[in-house]
């Protein structure tokens, strides 16, 4: 802990904005991890098998109740919107699914892309600190007495090296977190797109079958 504190002090004032960026990045990672894993995520294959079974049995109400059991998850919200229009015709079902998808997916994708921006900012701040540190080192050499030049040079190089290192320490994990969370976001979006089309086809076929039976 003492070594970390010493490194932070040696890096100078440019360590503070990098630290601020790291705090924001950690907050976003924690929030996105919680939301994507524990709120919007669901076992899509198992869920849709149950939905398909209920729809084929003509028990749309049971399918809706199953969706209500996971009210925050992305796929059940979209599926529920389609089920609520099950008897309204193909166009109504399609519109309901599209509206629900447009409502859900921005919340799923929110803030994940900003992690890449945070990583770039941390890297650039580290590089800026490096440049400032080198400028300070060479400027100090020009004005410092002979016996102080080594200390001035060491101080400037410390700022340059520590800010670069700290910027990369923040940027690399942030980029890895962005990669992981963005893949999860894409997977949830693909599940919503795939299974919403499957539901739409299923409801339309069931609706046509019911109309044919009545005729």
Rosetta silent file (secondary structure, phi, psi, omega in degrees, C-alpha in Angstrom):
SEQUENCE: XXXXXXXXXXXXXXXXXXXXXXXXXXXXXXXXXXXXXXXXXXXXXXXXXXXXXXXXXXXXXXXXXXXXXXXXXXXXXXXXXXXXXXXXXXXXXXXXXXXXXXXXXXXXXXXXXXXXXXXXXXXXXXXXXXXXXXXXXXXXXXXXXXXXXXXXXXXXXXXXXXXXXXXXXXXXXXXXXXXXXXXXXXXXXXXXXXXXXXXXXXXXXXXXXXXXXXX
SCORE:     score description
SCORE:     0.000 S_00000001
   1 L     0.000  -38.991  178.586    0.000    0.000    0.000 S_00000001
   2 H   -64.859  -36.200  179.216    2.887    2.329    0.813 S_00000001
   3 H   -65.961  -38.667  178.556    4.454    1.645   -2.585 S_00000001
   4 H   -65.182  -43.610  178.718    1.190    2.545   -4.310 S_00000001
   5 H   -62.833  -40.703  179.158    0.936    5.781   -2.324 S_00000001
   6 H   -65.541  -40.913  178.111    4.535    6.629   -3.145 S_00000001
   7 H   -64.400  -40.203  179.890    3.978    5.952   -6.838 S_00000001
   8 H   -63.833  -41.462  178.594    0.856    8.109   -6.807 S_00000001
   9 H   -67.929  -38.859 -179.840    2.747   11.002   -5.219 S_00000001
  10 H   -66.929  -28.059  179.580    5.674   10.604   -7.615 S_00000001
  11 H   -73.145  -16.274  176.504    3.290   10.793  -10.568 S_00000001
  12 L    79.357 -165.565 -174.161    2.215   14.299   -9.600 S_00000001
  13 L   -66.025  -21.401 -179.023   -1.065   16.048  -10.257 S_00000001
  14 H   -73.005  -11.039  175.882   -1.795   14.183  -13.505 S_00000001
  15 H   -71.940  -27.482 -175.694   -2.498   11.054  -11.490 S_00000001
  16 H   -65.956  -51.044  178.218   -5.678   12.632  -10.091 S_00000001
  17 H   -61.636  -32.949  176.799   -7.673   12.927  -13.366 S_00000001
  18 H   -66.708  -38.457  176.717   -6.650    9.365  -14.261 S_00000001
  19 H   -63.033  -40.253  178.141   -7.909    8.251  -10.851 S_00000001
  20 H   -61.792  -43.763  178.008  -11.210   10.050  -11.481 S_00000001
  21 H   -60.893  -40.947 -179.499  -11.576    8.244  -14.818 S_00000001
  22 H   -64.407  -37.236  178.824  -10.875    4.929  -13.092 S_00000001
  23 H   -63.634  -45.793  177.974  -13.611    5.583  -10.513 S_00000001
  24 H   -62.604  -41.659 -178.989  -16.165    6.273  -13.266 S_00000001
  25 H   -63.420  -44.460  179.497  -15.004    3.186  -15.199 S_00000001
  26 H   -63.227  -41.561  179.609  -15.320    0.906  -12.168 S_00000001
  27 H   -61.619  -42.763  179.817  -18.780    2.292  -11.397 S_00000001
  28 H   -67.080  -41.632  179.860  -19.966    1.636  -14.960 S_00000001
  29 H   -61.679  -46.052 -179.646  -18.498   -1.882  -15.000 S_00000001
  30 H   -62.932  -45.804 -178.819  -20.207   -2.809  -11.722 S_00000001
  31 H   -64.048  -44.714 -179.358  -23.545   -1.336  -12.808 S_00000001
  32 H   -67.845  -39.089  178.757  -23.457   -2.966  -16.251 S_00000001
  33 H   -61.757  -46.130  179.813  -22.355   -6.323  -14.852 S_00000001
  34 H   -63.373  -47.796 -175.878  -25.218   -6.350  -12.366 S_00000001
  35 H   -65.622  -47.144 -175.257  -27.821   -5.182  -14.872 S_00000001
  36 H   -71.781  -34.734 -177.677  -26.802   -7.459  -17.740 S_00000001
  37 H   -85.310  -39.777 -169.324  -26.293  -10.582  -15.637 S_00000001
  38 H  -109.496   -8.832  178.602  -28.996  -10.314  -13.012 S_00000001
  39 L  -116.469  -53.062 -173.731  -31.731   -8.185  -14.588 S_00000001
  40 L   -90.363  -17.105 -174.944  -31.760   -8.435  -18.379 S_00000001
  41 L   -86.914  151.224  178.633  -30.252  -11.898  -18.799 S_00000001
  42 L  -161.090  157.517  174.310  -32.246  -15.151  -18.878 S_00000001
  43 L   -74.202   93.824 -170.407  -31.904  -18.719  -20.123 S_00000001
  44 H   -64.584  -42.078 -177.916  -33.472  -17.958  -23.494 S_00000001
  45 H   -61.545  -49.353 -179.446  -33.659  -21.518  -24.829 S_00000001
  46 H   -64.434  -41.201 -179.567  -35.439  -22.893  -21.776 S_00000001
  47 H   -61.618  -46.450 -176.985  -37.708  -19.861  -21.528 S_00000001
  48 H   -72.062  -27.515  173.902  -38.831  -20.065  -25.149 S_00000001
  49 H   -61.746  -41.897  177.848  -39.434  -23.800  -24.929 S_00000001
  50 H   -66.502  -43.123  179.149  -41.958  -23.108  -22.177 S_00000001
  51 H   -61.121  -44.994 -179.338  -43.511  -20.230  -24.137 S_00000001
  52 H   -61.560  -41.451  179.931  -43.820  -22.395  -27.239 S_00000001
  53 H   -62.116  -44.044 -179.464  -45.454  -25.186  -25.251 S_00000001
  54 H   -67.285  -41.140 -178.686  -48.049  -22.814  -23.774 S_00000001
  55 H   -66.709  -43.911  179.144  -48.813  -21.130  -27.104 S_00000001
  56 H   -63.934  -28.473  177.279  -49.224  -24.419  -28.943 S_00000001
  57 L   -83.211   -0.393 -179.183  -51.583  -25.534  -26.180 S_00000001
  58 L    75.129   17.112 -176.927  -53.602  -22.347  -26.690 S_00000001
  59 L  -106.084   72.001 -178.108  -52.747  -21.176  -23.167 S_00000001
  60 H   -66.840  -33.920 -179.850  -51.545  -17.641  -23.848 S_00000001
  61 H   -61.568  -40.676  176.962  -52.404  -16.519  -20.312 S_00000001
  62 H   -64.936  -36.868  177.806  -49.942  -19.032  -18.838 S_00000001
  63 H   -64.408  -40.405  178.449  -47.300  -17.781  -21.260 S_00000001
  64 H   -65.457  -39.941  177.534  -47.909  -14.205  -20.115 S_00000001
  65 H   -62.848  -36.477  177.133  -47.626  -15.278  -16.469 S_00000001
  66 H   -63.904  -39.394  176.112  -44.301  -16.900  -17.281 S_00000001
  67 H   -64.281  -39.113 -179.842  -43.108  -13.587  -18.724 S_00000001
  68 H   -66.405  -20.385  178.139  -44.295  -11.790  -15.585 S_00000001
  69 L   -69.343  -21.102  176.291  -42.071  -14.068  -13.513 S_00000001
  70 L  -129.073   70.098 -170.255  -39.041  -12.260  -15.022 S_00000001
  71 L   -68.381  -20.638 -177.275  -40.375   -8.720  -15.465 S_00000001
  72 L   -95.108  -20.246 -177.394  -36.977   -7.057  -15.890 S_00000001
  73 L   -65.657  146.542 -173.168  -35.361   -9.470  -18.333 S_00000001
  74 H   -66.674  -51.149 -175.592  -35.168   -8.221  -21.911 S_00000001
  75 H   -62.952  -47.271  178.064  -36.555  -11.235  -23.764 S_00000001
  76 H   -59.587  -32.560  178.910  -39.647  -11.798  -21.551 S_00000001
  77 H   -66.605  -41.194  178.839  -40.594   -8.137  -21.907 S_00000001
  78 H   -70.484  -43.216  179.556  -40.525   -8.365  -25.693 S_00000001
  79 H   -62.160  -42.115  179.565  -42.273  -11.738  -25.736 S_00000001
  80 H   -60.358  -40.527  179.487  -44.983  -10.476  -23.386 S_00000001
  81 H   -59.639  -41.144  177.640  -45.679   -7.536  -25.706 S_00000001
  82 H   -68.821  -39.599 -179.461  -46.298   -9.962  -28.571 S_00000001
  83 H   -65.530  -33.350  179.864  -48.423  -12.277  -26.448 S_00000001
  84 H   -65.046  -21.371  178.526  -50.628   -9.396  -25.337 S_00000001
  85 L  -109.018   23.210 -171.988  -51.596   -8.913  -29.009 S_00000001
  86 L   -57.002  -32.871 -176.525  -51.908  -12.626  -29.777 S_00000001
  87 L  -104.296   14.224 -175.802  -55.468  -12.328  -31.091 S_00000001
  88 L   -99.124   -2.268  179.353  -55.083   -8.962  -32.829 S_00000001
  89 L   104.508  165.456 -174.134  -53.576  -10.128  -36.097 S_00000001
  90 H   -61.994  -43.956 -177.396  -50.137  -10.315  -37.669 S_00000001
  91 H   -64.620  -42.841 -179.630  -49.569   -6.564  -38.018 S_00000001
  92 H   -64.613  -40.679  178.023  -50.534   -5.840  -34.420 S_00000001
  93 H   -63.677  -46.135 -179.437  -48.234   -8.586  -33.132 S_00000001
  94 H   -62.158  -43.953  179.799  -45.342   -7.354  -35.251 S_00000001
  95 H   -63.984  -41.146  179.939  -45.822   -3.737  -34.159 S_00000001
  96 H   -63.511  -42.419  179.322  -46.022   -4.698  -30.489 S_00000001
  97 H   -65.436  -42.768  179.753  -42.806   -6.716  -30.698 S_00000001
  98 H   -64.537  -42.776  179.215  -40.975   -3.934  -32.536 S_00000001
  99 H   -63.168  -43.159  179.412  -42.116   -1.296  -30.043 S_00000001
 100 H   -65.153  -39.175  178.615  -41.050   -3.433  -27.094 S_00000001
 101 H   -63.827  -43.636  178.562  -37.668   -4.136  -28.710 S_00000001
 102 H   -64.999  -26.249  177.979  -37.082   -0.430  -29.325 S_00000001
 103 H   -81.457  -38.018 -173.391  -37.909    0.237  -25.694 S_00000001
 104 H   -81.789  -45.957 -169.323  -35.801   -2.536  -24.183 S_00000001
 105 H   -64.719  -36.152  174.890  -32.611   -2.611  -26.259 S_00000001
 106 H   -58.726  -35.564  177.569  -31.390    0.963  -25.598 S_00000001
 107 H   -69.533  -33.453  177.909  -31.431    0.146  -21.872 S_00000001
 108 H   -68.245  -40.042 -176.027  -29.474   -3.063  -22.548 S_00000001
 109 H   -85.341  -10.096 -171.765  -26.830   -1.228  -24.582 S_00000001
 110 L   -58.700  135.976  170.273  -26.621    1.852  -22.330 S_00000001
 111 L    69.455  -12.598  178.447  -23.192    2.956  -21.056 S_00000001
 112 L   -63.674  -42.789  179.534  -21.280   -0.115  -22.276 S_00000001
 113 L   -64.363  -24.842 -179.166  -19.763    1.856  -25.145 S_00000001
 114 H   -69.424  -18.829  177.020  -18.613    4.586  -22.758 S_00000001
 115 H   -63.805  -36.967  177.576  -16.091    2.150  -21.250 S_00000001
 116 H   -65.268  -37.700  176.843  -14.065    2.319  -24.447 S_00000001
 117 H   -64.959  -42.733  178.229  -14.099    6.110  -24.198 S_00000001
 118 H   -60.241  -42.192  179.353  -12.933    5.904  -20.567 S_00000001
 119 H   -62.809  -42.956  178.694  -10.065    3.627  -21.569 S_00000001
 120 H   -65.415  -39.559  179.107   -8.957    6.029  -24.307 S_00000001
 121 H   -64.088  -43.312  179.185   -9.170    9.008  -21.959 S_00000001
 122 H   -61.377  -42.159  178.702   -7.048    7.236  -19.339 S_00000001
 123 H   -63.483  -45.050 -178.380   -4.424    6.381  -21.964 S_00000001
 124 H   -67.363  -37.316  176.391   -4.334    9.920  -23.331 S_00000001
 125 H   -64.774  -38.795  176.214   -4.090   11.436  -19.857 S_00000001
 126 H   -62.627  -41.588  178.042   -1.175    9.127  -19.138 S_00000001
 127 H   -66.970  -38.863  177.317    0.546   10.221  -22.352 S_00000001
 128 H   -63.511  -41.672  175.793   -0.125   13.858  -21.554 S_00000001
 129 H   -61.569  -36.316  177.418    1.404   13.366  -18.111 S_00000001
 130 H   -62.656  -45.488 -179.575    4.427   11.787  -19.799 S_00000001
 131 H   -64.418  -44.152  179.468    4.909   14.790  -22.053 S_00000001
 132 H   -62.600  -42.211  179.610    4.476   17.238  -19.171 S_00000001
 133 H   -61.977  -41.493  178.638    6.938   15.266  -17.047 S_00000001
 134 H   -67.954  -38.104  176.644    9.570   15.296  -19.783 S_00000001
 135 H   -62.047  -44.434  179.018    9.075   19.018  -20.357 S_00000001
 136 H   -62.372  -39.266 -178.982    9.518   19.634  -16.640 S_00000001
 137 H   -63.678  -48.397 -177.725   12.633   17.474  -16.574 S_00000001
 138 H   -72.488  -33.836  176.638   14.387   19.249  -19.448 S_00000001
 139 H   -67.369  -38.631  178.978   13.275   22.695  -18.316 S_00000001
 140 H   -66.931  -35.668  178.670   14.566   21.956  -14.832 S_00000001
 141 H   -62.973  -33.721 -178.068   17.910   20.815  -16.190 S_00000001
 142 H   -71.350  -28.726 -173.144   18.393   24.144  -17.912 S_00000001
 143 H  -110.074  -15.284 -174.268   17.815   26.187  -14.764 S_00000001
 144 L   -81.794  149.838  173.037   18.901   23.922  -11.890 S_00000001
 145 L   -62.441  162.499 -176.001   22.340   24.061  -10.265 S_00000001
 146 H   -56.608  -43.091 -175.605   24.744   21.274  -11.116 S_00000001
 147 H   -73.436  -15.999 -178.741   24.226   19.421   -7.853 S_00000001
 148 H  -100.581   -6.198 -173.981   20.402   19.501   -8.229 S_00000001
 149 H   -63.068  -38.519 -179.680   20.141   18.388  -11.844 S_00000001
 150 H   -63.437  -41.267  179.489   19.976   14.696  -11.049 S_00000001
 151 H   -67.921  -40.269  179.219   17.075   15.217   -8.631 S_00000001
 152 H   -64.104  -43.215  179.427   15.232   17.470  -11.075 S_00000001
 153 H   -64.389  -41.625  179.805   15.675   14.955  -13.881 S_00000001
 154 H   -64.111  -39.521 -179.939   14.530   12.087  -11.653 S_00000001
 155 H   -65.014  -44.042  179.794   11.422   14.004  -10.579 S_00000001
 156 H   -65.287  -41.581  179.457   10.433   14.792  -14.159 S_00000001
 157 H   -68.046  -34.480  177.149   10.999   11.233  -15.344 S_00000001
 158 H   -60.370  -44.841  177.100    8.965    9.924  -12.388 S_00000001
 159 H   -59.724  -44.931 -177.402    6.011   12.018  -13.496 S_00000001
 160 H   -62.853  -47.269 -174.709    6.433   10.790  -17.065 S_00000001
 161 H   -75.080  -43.066 -176.772    6.703    7.091  -16.238 S_00000001
 162 H   -68.548  -37.571  179.005    4.145    6.834  -13.448 S_00000001
 163 H   -67.553  -39.492  176.642    1.426    8.681  -15.338 S_00000001
 164 H   -63.277  -45.937 -179.001    1.906    6.460  -18.378 S_00000001
 165 H   -62.981  -44.216 -177.902    1.871    3.335  -16.237 S_00000001
 166 H   -66.143  -39.852  177.531   -1.216    4.422  -14.278 S_00000001
 167 H   -60.157  -41.528  179.131   -3.044    5.349  -17.468 S_00000001
 168 H   -72.345  -35.220  177.289   -2.378    1.889  -18.909 S_00000001
 169 H   -61.404  -35.482  177.240   -3.296    0.177  -15.630 S_00000001
 170 H   -78.701  -42.615 -171.797   -6.700    1.861  -15.859 S_00000001
 171 H   -69.578  -42.995 -173.795   -7.143    1.518  -19.630 S_00000001
 172 H   -64.470  -51.489  176.505   -6.332   -2.175  -20.118 S_00000001
 173 H   -62.321  -33.430  179.146   -8.844   -3.655  -17.607 S_00000001
 174 H   -65.232  -40.983  177.908  -11.447   -1.149  -18.795 S_00000001
 175 H   -67.110  -38.782  176.846  -11.029   -2.298  -22.392 S_00000001
 176 H   -64.482  -40.893  177.186  -11.246   -5.951  -21.329 S_00000001
 177 H   -64.176  -39.515  177.358  -14.426   -5.204  -19.372 S_00000001
 178 H   -61.717  -43.230  179.625  -15.841   -3.414  -22.429 S_00000001
 179 H   -61.409  -46.052 -178.117  -15.074   -6.439  -24.603 S_00000001
 180 H   -65.868  -48.203 -176.647  -16.746   -8.832  -22.186 S_00000001
 181 H   -70.510  -34.814  179.004  -19.831   -6.689  -21.527 S_00000001
 182 H   -67.230  -35.516  176.145  -20.304   -5.740  -25.174 S_00000001
 183 H   -65.209  -40.452  177.561  -20.336   -9.423  -26.138 S_00000001
 184 H   -65.177  -39.897  177.675  -22.977  -10.094  -23.509 S_00000001
 185 H   -61.867  -44.670  178.580  -24.985   -7.131  -24.794 S_00000001
 186 H   -62.593  -41.561  179.835  -24.788   -8.429  -28.355 S_00000001
 187 H   -62.251  -43.148  178.296  -25.865  -11.899  -27.229 S_00000001
 188 H   -62.874  -42.508  178.560  -28.925  -10.544  -25.445 S_00000001
 189 H   -62.994  -41.065  178.975  -29.822   -8.484  -28.523 S_00000001
 190 H   -65.699  -37.850  177.657  -29.435  -11.485  -30.813 S_00000001
 191 H   -64.171  -42.602  178.988  -31.656  -13.573  -28.546 S_00000001
 192 H   -62.468  -45.504 -179.472  -34.334  -10.898  -28.572 S_00000001
 193 H   -64.179  -46.842 -176.044  -34.228  -10.618  -32.364 S_00000001
 194 H   -65.104  -51.163 -173.808  -34.183  -14.366  -32.968 S_00000001
 195 H   -77.869  -23.914  175.536  -36.856  -15.399  -30.528 S_00000001
 196 H   -68.937  -38.262  175.073  -39.154  -12.459  -31.211 S_00000001
 197 H   -65.205  -41.584  177.711  -39.312  -13.522  -34.873 S_00000001
 198 H   -60.643  -43.493  179.203  -39.948  -17.102  -33.749 S_00000001
 199 H   -63.674  -43.652  179.841  -42.761  -15.936  -31.466 S_00000001
 200 H   -58.617  -46.526  178.294  -44.300  -13.816  -34.193 S_00000001
 201 H   -62.331  -41.363 -178.651  -44.385  -16.764  -36.605 S_00000001
 202 H   -63.920  -44.631 -179.497  -45.774  -19.026  -33.898 S_00000001
 203 H   -67.568  -38.360 -179.840  -48.566  -16.624  -32.956 S_00000001
 204 H   -66.110  -43.762  179.082  -49.491  -15.953  -36.575 S_00000001
 205 H   -63.685  -42.607  178.794  -49.664  -19.672  -37.365 S_00000001
 206 H   -64.217  -39.017  178.856  -51.730  -20.327  -34.249 S_00000001
 207 H   -65.025  -40.620  177.815  -54.039  -17.443  -35.117 S_00000001
 208 H   -67.239  -36.883  178.328  -54.592  -18.764  -38.619 S_00000001
 209 H   -66.461  -39.395  177.706  -55.224  -22.243  -37.251 S_00000001
 210 H   -66.820  -38.886  178.242  -57.787  -20.916  -34.811 S_00000001
 211 H   -65.956  -37.122  179.602  -59.528  -18.937  -37.548 S_00000001
 212 H   -68.002  -36.525  179.020  -59.608  -22.031  -39.774 S_00000001
 213 H   -66.641  -38.190  178.311  -61.144  -24.090  -36.975 S_00000001
 214 H   -66.923  -36.328  179.217  -63.875  -21.513  -36.439 S_00000001
 215 L   -68.645    0.000    0.000  -64.636  -21.466  -40.164 S_00000001
